[in-house]
Tab-separated table of C-alpha atoms in Angstrom:
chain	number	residue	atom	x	y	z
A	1393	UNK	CA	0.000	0.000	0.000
A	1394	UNK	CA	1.441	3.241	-0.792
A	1395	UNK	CA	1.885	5.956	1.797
A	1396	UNK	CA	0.143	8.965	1.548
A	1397	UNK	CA	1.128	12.342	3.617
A	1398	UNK	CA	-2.969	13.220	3.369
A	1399	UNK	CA	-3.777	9.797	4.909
A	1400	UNK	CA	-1.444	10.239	6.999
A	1401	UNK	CA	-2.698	13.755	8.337
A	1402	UNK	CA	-6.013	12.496	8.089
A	1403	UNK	CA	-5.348	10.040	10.510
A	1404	UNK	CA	-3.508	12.303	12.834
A	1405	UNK	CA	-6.336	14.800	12.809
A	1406	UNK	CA	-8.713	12.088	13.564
A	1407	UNK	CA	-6.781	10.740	16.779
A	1408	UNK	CA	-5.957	13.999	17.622
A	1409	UNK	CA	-9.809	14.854	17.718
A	1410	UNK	CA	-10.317	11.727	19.660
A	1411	UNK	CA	-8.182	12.109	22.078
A	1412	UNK	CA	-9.381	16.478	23.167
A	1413	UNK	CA	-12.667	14.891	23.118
A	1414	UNK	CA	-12.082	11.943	25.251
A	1415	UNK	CA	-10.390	14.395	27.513
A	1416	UNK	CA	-13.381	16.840	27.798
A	1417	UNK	CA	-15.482	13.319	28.782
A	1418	UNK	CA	-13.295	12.925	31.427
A	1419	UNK	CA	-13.477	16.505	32.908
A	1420	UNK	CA	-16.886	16.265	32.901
A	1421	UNK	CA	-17.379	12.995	34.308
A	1422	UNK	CA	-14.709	14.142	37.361
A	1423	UNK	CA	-16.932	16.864	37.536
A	1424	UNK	CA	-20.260	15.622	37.965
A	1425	UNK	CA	-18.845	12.541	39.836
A	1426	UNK	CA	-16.659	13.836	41.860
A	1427	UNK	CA	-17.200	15.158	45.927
A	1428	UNK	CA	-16.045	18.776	46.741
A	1429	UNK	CA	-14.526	19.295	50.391
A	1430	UNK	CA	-16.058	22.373	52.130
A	1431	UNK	CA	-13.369	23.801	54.347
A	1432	UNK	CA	-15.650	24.986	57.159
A	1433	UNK	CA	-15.917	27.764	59.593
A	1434	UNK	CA	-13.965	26.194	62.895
A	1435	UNK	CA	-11.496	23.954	63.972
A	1436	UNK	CA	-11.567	22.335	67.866
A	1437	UNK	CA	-9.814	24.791	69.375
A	1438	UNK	CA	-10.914	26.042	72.727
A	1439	UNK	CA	-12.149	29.346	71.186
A	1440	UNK	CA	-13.752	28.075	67.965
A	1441	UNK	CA	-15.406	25.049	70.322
A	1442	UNK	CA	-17.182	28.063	71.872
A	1443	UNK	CA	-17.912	29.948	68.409
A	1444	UNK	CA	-19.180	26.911	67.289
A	1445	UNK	CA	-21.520	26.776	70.345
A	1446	UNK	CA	-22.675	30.491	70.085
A	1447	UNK	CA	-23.671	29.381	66.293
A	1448	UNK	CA	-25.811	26.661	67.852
A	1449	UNK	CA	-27.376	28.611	70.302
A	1450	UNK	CA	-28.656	31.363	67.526
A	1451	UNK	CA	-29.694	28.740	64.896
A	1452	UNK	CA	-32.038	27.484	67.508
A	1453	UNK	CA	-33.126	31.320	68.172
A	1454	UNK	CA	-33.689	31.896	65.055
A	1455	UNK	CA	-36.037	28.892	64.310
A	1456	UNK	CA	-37.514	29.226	67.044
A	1457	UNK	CA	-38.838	32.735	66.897
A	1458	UNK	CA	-39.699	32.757	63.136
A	1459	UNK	CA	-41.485	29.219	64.071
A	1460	UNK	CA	-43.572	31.494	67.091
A	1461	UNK	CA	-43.828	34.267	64.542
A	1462	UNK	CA	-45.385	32.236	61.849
A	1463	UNK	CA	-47.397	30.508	64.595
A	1464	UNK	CA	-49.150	33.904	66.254
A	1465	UNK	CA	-49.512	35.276	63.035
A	1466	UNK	CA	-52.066	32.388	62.142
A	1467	UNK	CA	-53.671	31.633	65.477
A	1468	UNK	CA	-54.520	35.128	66.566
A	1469	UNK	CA	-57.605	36.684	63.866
A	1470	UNK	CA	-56.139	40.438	64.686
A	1471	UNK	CA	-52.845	39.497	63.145
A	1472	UNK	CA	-54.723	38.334	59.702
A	1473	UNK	CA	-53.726	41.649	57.711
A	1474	UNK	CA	-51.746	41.630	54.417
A	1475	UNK	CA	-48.762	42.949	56.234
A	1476	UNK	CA	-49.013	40.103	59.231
A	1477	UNK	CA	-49.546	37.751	56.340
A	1478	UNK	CA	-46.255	39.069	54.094
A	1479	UNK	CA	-44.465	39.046	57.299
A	1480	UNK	CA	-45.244	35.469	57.862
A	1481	UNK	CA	-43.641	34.410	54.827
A	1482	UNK	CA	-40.694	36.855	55.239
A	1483	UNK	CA	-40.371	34.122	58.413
A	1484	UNK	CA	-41.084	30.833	56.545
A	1485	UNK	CA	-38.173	31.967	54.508
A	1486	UNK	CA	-36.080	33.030	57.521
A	1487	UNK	CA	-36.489	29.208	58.324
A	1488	UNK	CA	-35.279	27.822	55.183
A	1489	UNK	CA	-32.110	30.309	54.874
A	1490	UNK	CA	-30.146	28.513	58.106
A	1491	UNK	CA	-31.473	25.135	57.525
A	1492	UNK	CA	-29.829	24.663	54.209
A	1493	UNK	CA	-26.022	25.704	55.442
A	1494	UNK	CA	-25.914	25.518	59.479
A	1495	UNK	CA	-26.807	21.726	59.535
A	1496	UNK	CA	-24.439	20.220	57.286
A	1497	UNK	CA	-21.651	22.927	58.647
A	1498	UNK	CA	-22.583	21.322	61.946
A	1499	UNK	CA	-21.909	18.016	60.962
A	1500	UNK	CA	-19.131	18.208	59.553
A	1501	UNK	CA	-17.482	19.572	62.574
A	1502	UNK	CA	-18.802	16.986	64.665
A	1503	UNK	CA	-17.505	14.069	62.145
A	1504	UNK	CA	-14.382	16.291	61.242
A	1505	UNK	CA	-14.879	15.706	57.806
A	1506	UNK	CA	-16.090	18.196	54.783
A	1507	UNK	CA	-17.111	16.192	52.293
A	1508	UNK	CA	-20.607	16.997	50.317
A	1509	UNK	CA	-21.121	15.288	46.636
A	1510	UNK	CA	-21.721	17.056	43.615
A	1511	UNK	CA	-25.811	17.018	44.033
A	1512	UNK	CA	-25.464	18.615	47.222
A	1513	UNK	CA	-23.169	21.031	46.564
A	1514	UNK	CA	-25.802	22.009	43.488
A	1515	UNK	CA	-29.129	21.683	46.182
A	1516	UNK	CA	-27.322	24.199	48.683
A	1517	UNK	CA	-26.660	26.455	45.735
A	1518	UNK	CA	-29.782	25.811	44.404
A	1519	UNK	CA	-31.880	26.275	47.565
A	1520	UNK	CA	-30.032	29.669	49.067
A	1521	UNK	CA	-30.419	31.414	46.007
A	1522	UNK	CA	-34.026	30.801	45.742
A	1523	UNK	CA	-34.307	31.729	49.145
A	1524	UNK	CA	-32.059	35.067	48.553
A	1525	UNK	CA	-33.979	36.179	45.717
A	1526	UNK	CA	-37.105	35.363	47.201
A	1527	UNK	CA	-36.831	37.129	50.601
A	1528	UNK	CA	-34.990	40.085	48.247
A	1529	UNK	CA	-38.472	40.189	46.064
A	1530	UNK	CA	-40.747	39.860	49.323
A	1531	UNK	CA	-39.150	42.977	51.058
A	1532	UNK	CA	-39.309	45.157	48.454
A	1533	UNK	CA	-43.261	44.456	47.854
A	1534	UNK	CA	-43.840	44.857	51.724
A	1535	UNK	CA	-42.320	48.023	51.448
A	1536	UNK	CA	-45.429	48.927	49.136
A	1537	UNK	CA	-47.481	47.559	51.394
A	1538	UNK	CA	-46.435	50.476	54.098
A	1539	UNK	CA	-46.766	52.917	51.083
A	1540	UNK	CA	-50.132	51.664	51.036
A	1541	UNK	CA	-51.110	51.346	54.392
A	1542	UNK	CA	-49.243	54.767	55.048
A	1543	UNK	CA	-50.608	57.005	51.804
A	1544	UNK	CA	-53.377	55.693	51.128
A	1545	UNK	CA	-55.615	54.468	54.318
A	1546	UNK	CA	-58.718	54.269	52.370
A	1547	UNK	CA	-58.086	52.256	49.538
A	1548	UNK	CA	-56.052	49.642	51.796
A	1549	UNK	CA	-58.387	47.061	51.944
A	1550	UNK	CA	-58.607	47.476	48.061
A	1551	UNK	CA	-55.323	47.592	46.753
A	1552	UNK	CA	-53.677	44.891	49.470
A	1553	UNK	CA	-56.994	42.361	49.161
A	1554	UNK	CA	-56.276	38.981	49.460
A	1555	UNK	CA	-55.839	38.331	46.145
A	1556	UNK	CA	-52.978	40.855	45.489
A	1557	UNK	CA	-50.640	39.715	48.715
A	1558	UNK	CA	-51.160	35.887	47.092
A	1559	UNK	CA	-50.124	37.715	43.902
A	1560	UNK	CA	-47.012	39.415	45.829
A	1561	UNK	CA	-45.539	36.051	47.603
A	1562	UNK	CA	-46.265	34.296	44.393
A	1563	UNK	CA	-44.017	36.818	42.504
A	1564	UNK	CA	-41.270	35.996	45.213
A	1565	UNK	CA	-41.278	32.583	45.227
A	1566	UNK	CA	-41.401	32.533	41.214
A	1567	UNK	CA	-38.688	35.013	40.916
A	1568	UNK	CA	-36.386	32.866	43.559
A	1569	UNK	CA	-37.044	29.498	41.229
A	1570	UNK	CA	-36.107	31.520	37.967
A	1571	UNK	CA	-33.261	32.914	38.984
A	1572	UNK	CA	-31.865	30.039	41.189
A	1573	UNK	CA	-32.793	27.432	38.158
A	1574	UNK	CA	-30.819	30.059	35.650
A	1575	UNK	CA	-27.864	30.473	37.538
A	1576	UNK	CA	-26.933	26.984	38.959
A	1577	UNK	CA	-27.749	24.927	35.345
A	1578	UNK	CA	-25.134	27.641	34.260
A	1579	UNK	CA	-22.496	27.342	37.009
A	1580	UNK	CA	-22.810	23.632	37.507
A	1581	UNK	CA	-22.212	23.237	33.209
A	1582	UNK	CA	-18.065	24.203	34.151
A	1583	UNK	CA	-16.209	21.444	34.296
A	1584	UNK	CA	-14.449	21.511	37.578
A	1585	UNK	CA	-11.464	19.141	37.112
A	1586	UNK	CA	-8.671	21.011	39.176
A	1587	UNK	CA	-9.260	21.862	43.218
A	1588	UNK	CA	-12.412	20.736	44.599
A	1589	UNK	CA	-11.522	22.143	48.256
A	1590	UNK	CA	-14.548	25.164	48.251
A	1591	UNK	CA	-12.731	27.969	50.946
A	1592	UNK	CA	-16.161	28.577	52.250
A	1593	UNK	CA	-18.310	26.897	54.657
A	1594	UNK	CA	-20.941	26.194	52.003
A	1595	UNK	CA	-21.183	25.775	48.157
A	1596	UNK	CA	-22.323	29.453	47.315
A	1597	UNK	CA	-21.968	30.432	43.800
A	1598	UNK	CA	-18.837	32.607	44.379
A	1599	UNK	CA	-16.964	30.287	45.883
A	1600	UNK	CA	-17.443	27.501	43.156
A	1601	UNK	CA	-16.736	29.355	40.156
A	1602	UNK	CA	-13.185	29.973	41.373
A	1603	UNK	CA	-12.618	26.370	41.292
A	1604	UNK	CA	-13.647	26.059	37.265
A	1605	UNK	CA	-10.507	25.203	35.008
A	1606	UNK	CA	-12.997	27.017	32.253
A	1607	UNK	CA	-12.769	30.897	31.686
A	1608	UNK	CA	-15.624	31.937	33.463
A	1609	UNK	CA	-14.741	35.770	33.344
A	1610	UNK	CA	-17.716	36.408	30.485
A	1611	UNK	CA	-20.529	34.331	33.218
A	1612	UNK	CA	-18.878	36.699	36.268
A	1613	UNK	CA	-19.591	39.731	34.094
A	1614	UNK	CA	-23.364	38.860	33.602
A	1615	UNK	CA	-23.695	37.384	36.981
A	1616	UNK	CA	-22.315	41.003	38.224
A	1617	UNK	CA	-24.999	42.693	36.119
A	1618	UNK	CA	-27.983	40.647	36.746
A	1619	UNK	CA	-26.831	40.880	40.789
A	1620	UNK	CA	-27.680	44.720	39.759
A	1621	UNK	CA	-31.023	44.388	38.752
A	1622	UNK	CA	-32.057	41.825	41.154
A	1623	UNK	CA	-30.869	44.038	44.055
A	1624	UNK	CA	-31.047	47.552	42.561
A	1625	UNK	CA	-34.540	47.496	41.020
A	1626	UNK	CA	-36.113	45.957	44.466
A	1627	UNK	CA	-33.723	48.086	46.387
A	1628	UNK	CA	-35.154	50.861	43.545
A	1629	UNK	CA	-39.041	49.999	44.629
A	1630	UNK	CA	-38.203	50.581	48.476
A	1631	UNK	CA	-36.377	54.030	47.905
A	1632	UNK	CA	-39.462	55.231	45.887
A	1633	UNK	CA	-41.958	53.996	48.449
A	1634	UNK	CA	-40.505	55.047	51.659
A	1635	UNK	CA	-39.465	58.645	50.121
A	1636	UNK	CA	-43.171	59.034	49.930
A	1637	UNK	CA	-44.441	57.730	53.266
A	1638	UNK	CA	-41.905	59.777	54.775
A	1639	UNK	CA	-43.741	62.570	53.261
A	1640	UNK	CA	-46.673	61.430	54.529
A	1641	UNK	CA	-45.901	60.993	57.832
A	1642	UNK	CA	-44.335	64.581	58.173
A	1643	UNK	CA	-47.489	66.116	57.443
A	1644	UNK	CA	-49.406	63.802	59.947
A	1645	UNK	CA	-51.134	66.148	62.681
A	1646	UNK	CA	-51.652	63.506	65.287
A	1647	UNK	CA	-47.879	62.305	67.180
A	1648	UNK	CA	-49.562	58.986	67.994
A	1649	UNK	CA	-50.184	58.051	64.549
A	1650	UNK	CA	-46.827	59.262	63.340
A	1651	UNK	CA	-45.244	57.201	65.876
A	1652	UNK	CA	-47.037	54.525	64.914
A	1653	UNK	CA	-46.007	55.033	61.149
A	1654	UNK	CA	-42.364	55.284	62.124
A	1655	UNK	CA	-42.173	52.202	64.383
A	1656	UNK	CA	-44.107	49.613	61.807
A	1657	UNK	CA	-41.829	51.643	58.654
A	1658	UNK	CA	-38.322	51.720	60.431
A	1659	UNK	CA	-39.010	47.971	61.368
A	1660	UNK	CA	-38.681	47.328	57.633
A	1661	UNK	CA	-36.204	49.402	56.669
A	1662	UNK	CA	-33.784	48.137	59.765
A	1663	UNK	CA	-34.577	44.486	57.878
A	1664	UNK	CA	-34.205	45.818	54.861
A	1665	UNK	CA	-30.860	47.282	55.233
A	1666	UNK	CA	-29.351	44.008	56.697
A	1667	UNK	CA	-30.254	42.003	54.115
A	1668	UNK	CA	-29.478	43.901	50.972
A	1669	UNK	CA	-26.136	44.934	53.125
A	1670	UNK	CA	-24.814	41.456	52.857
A	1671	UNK	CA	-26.191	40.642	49.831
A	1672	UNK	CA	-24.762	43.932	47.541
A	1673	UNK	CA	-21.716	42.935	49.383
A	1674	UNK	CA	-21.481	39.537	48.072
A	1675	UNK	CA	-22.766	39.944	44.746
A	1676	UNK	CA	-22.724	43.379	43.318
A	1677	UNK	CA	-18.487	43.811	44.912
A	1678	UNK	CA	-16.129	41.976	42.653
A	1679	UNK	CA	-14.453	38.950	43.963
A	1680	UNK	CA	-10.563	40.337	44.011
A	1681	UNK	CA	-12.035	42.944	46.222
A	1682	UNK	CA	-13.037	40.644	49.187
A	1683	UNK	CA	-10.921	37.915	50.557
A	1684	UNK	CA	-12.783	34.028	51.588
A	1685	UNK	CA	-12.938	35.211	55.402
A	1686	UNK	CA	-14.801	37.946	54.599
A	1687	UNK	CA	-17.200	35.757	52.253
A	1688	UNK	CA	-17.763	33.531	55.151
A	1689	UNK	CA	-18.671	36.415	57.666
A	1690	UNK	CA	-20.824	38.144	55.477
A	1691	UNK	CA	-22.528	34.803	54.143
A	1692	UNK	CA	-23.008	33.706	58.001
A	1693	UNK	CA	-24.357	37.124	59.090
A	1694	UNK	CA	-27.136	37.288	56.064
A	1695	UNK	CA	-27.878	33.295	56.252
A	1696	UNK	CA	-27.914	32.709	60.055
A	1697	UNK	CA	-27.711	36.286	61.978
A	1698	UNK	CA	-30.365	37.761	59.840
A	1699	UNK	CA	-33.059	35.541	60.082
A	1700	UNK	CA	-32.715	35.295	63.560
A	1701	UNK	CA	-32.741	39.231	64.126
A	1702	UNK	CA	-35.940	39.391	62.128
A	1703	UNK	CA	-38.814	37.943	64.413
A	1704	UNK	CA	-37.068	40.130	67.266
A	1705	UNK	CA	-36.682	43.366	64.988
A	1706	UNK	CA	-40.907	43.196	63.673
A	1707	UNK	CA	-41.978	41.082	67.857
A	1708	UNK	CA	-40.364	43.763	70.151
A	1709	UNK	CA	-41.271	47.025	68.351
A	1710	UNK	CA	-45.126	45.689	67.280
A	1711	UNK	CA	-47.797	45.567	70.217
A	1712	UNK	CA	-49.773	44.021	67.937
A	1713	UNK	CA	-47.235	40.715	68.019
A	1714	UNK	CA	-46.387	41.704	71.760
A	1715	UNK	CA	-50.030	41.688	72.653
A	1716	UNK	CA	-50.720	38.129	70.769
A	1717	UNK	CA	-47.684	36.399	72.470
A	1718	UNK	CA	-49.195	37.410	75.952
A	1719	UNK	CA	-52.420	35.916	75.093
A	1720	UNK	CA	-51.169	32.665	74.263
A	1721	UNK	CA	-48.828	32.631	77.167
A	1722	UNK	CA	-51.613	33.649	79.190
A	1723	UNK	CA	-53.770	31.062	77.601
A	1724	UNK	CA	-50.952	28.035	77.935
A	1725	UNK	CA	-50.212	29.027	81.932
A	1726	UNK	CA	-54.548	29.370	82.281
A	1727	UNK	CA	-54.739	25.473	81.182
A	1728	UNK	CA	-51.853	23.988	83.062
A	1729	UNK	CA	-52.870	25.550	86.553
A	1730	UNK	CA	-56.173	23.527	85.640
């Protein structure tokens, strides 16, 4: 048989093509197959033992004043307004933030071990950015329900009927599974087939894009803008309707209802500023501009300190909520003394 140089090439091509493709199987498979190791938040030293206990003691706080929150806010018929109702799932999301990272961050100090697989890794991301975008959503539509409430008295009952606030949380939750559905298909389609040691205490979208052996410079770009609309236009809708109940409430006559408007409006806006605090820090600040101990501060204030403030922030500056947790109290010490 006679050689041939274009056979010859031919061939070489062919392997050649063979081969880069058999390679990009095999990053993907290591990907998708493969565990990551989440490096965690303490070690057992005396004072990170007692870190680790003060973590503890406010996950518990936390779920278990949203959990009374929630529970008042449905047992007691004053509480059944739109904003008692918004604020209820404002709580049923403060629930779901901690329980998706404190748990398994708990257990793997206990066992001493970091390991999560690839599906968990992708459910944490999945799950917190639902949750993020949700709660994000939810805040900035309560904030039109004080506009509401604040501006227009009258019409209340009309413009926040039950029908709209079902409209409002369903815009949340819909906006959280968009986004969160968007964003991890995209970051989970990078092969990851160098470090899979995530410097963070949970897989947060951040943190796993460093460990990509793709360019994902052009996906940190977008993810930068669209962190600007989903936090500036909410952030946009608050601005707008607190600049005009502020108006409103300086031209209130009576100091009792002006007190009243400040206390319910400046219960928001101190929940408000937390969140979106954290959250512009995270997402809208570039990555080279904040090192992986501040990512894990910041993530553990928004996903653990946060939630937990919130039920105190809206319980101890509302007599509404003050007045409901004395009647059940009242109610529960009533029936044991019988």
């Amino acid at each position: 048989m006679k050689f041939s140089p274009l056979r010859l090439l031919a061939n070489t091509l062919f392997f050649l093509q063979m081969s880069d493709a058999s390679q990009r199987v095999r990053e993907t498979n290591q990907s998708v197959t493969s565990d990551f190791t989440l490096t965690g938040l303490f070690n057992h030293s005396g004072p990170h033992l007692a870190l680790f206990s003060l973590v503890a003691t406010i996950f518990t706080m936390g779920l278990l004043g949203n959990a009374v929150l929630i529970f008042l806010i449905y047992t007691d018929a004053r509480l059944h307004t739109p904003m008692y109702f918004l604020l209820s799932q404002l709580s049923l999301l403060d629930v779901g933030f901690p329980l998706v990272t404190i748990p398994k961050m708990a257990a793997d100090f206990l066992q001493e071990e970091g390991a999560i697989s690839f599906g968990g890794c992708a459910a944490q991301m999945f799950f917190l950015m639902l949750i993020g975008v949700s709660e994000g959503v939810l805040l900035s539509l309560m904030s039109y329900d004080r506009y509401v409430a604040v501006c227009h008295p009258l019409h209340y009952p009309v413009l926040m009927r039950h029908q709209v606030c079902l409209l409002m949380v369903g815009t949340s939750w819909l906006s959280g599974v968009l986004v969160a559905s968007i964003q991890t298909s995209i970051t989970l389609h990078f092969p990851y087939c160098a470090s899979h040691t995530v410097d963070h205490f949970f897989c947060e979208l951040p943190a796993l894009l460093k460990l990509s052996c793709a360019d994902t410079s052009a996906y940190e770009l977008a993810l930068s803008i669209s962190g600007v609309l989903i936090l500036l236009l909410p952030l946009s809708l608050v601005a707008t309707s607190y600049s005009h109940v502020l108006g409103a409430v300086l031209h209130m006559h009576s100091a009792e209802a002006r007190h009243k408007a400040f206390t319910t409006c400046s219960s928001h806006i101190t929940v408000v500023g937390l969140f979106y605090g954290a959250a512009v820090f995270m997402y809208m600040v570039p990555g080279t501009y904040h090192t992986p101990q501040q990512d894990n501060v910041v993530s553990l204030f928004y996903s653990l300190i946060t939630p937990m403030l919130n039920p105190l922030i809206y319980s101890l500056r509302n007599r509404e909520v003050q007045m409901a947790l004395v009647k059940i109290l009242f109610r529960t010490g009533f029936r044991s003394k019988r």
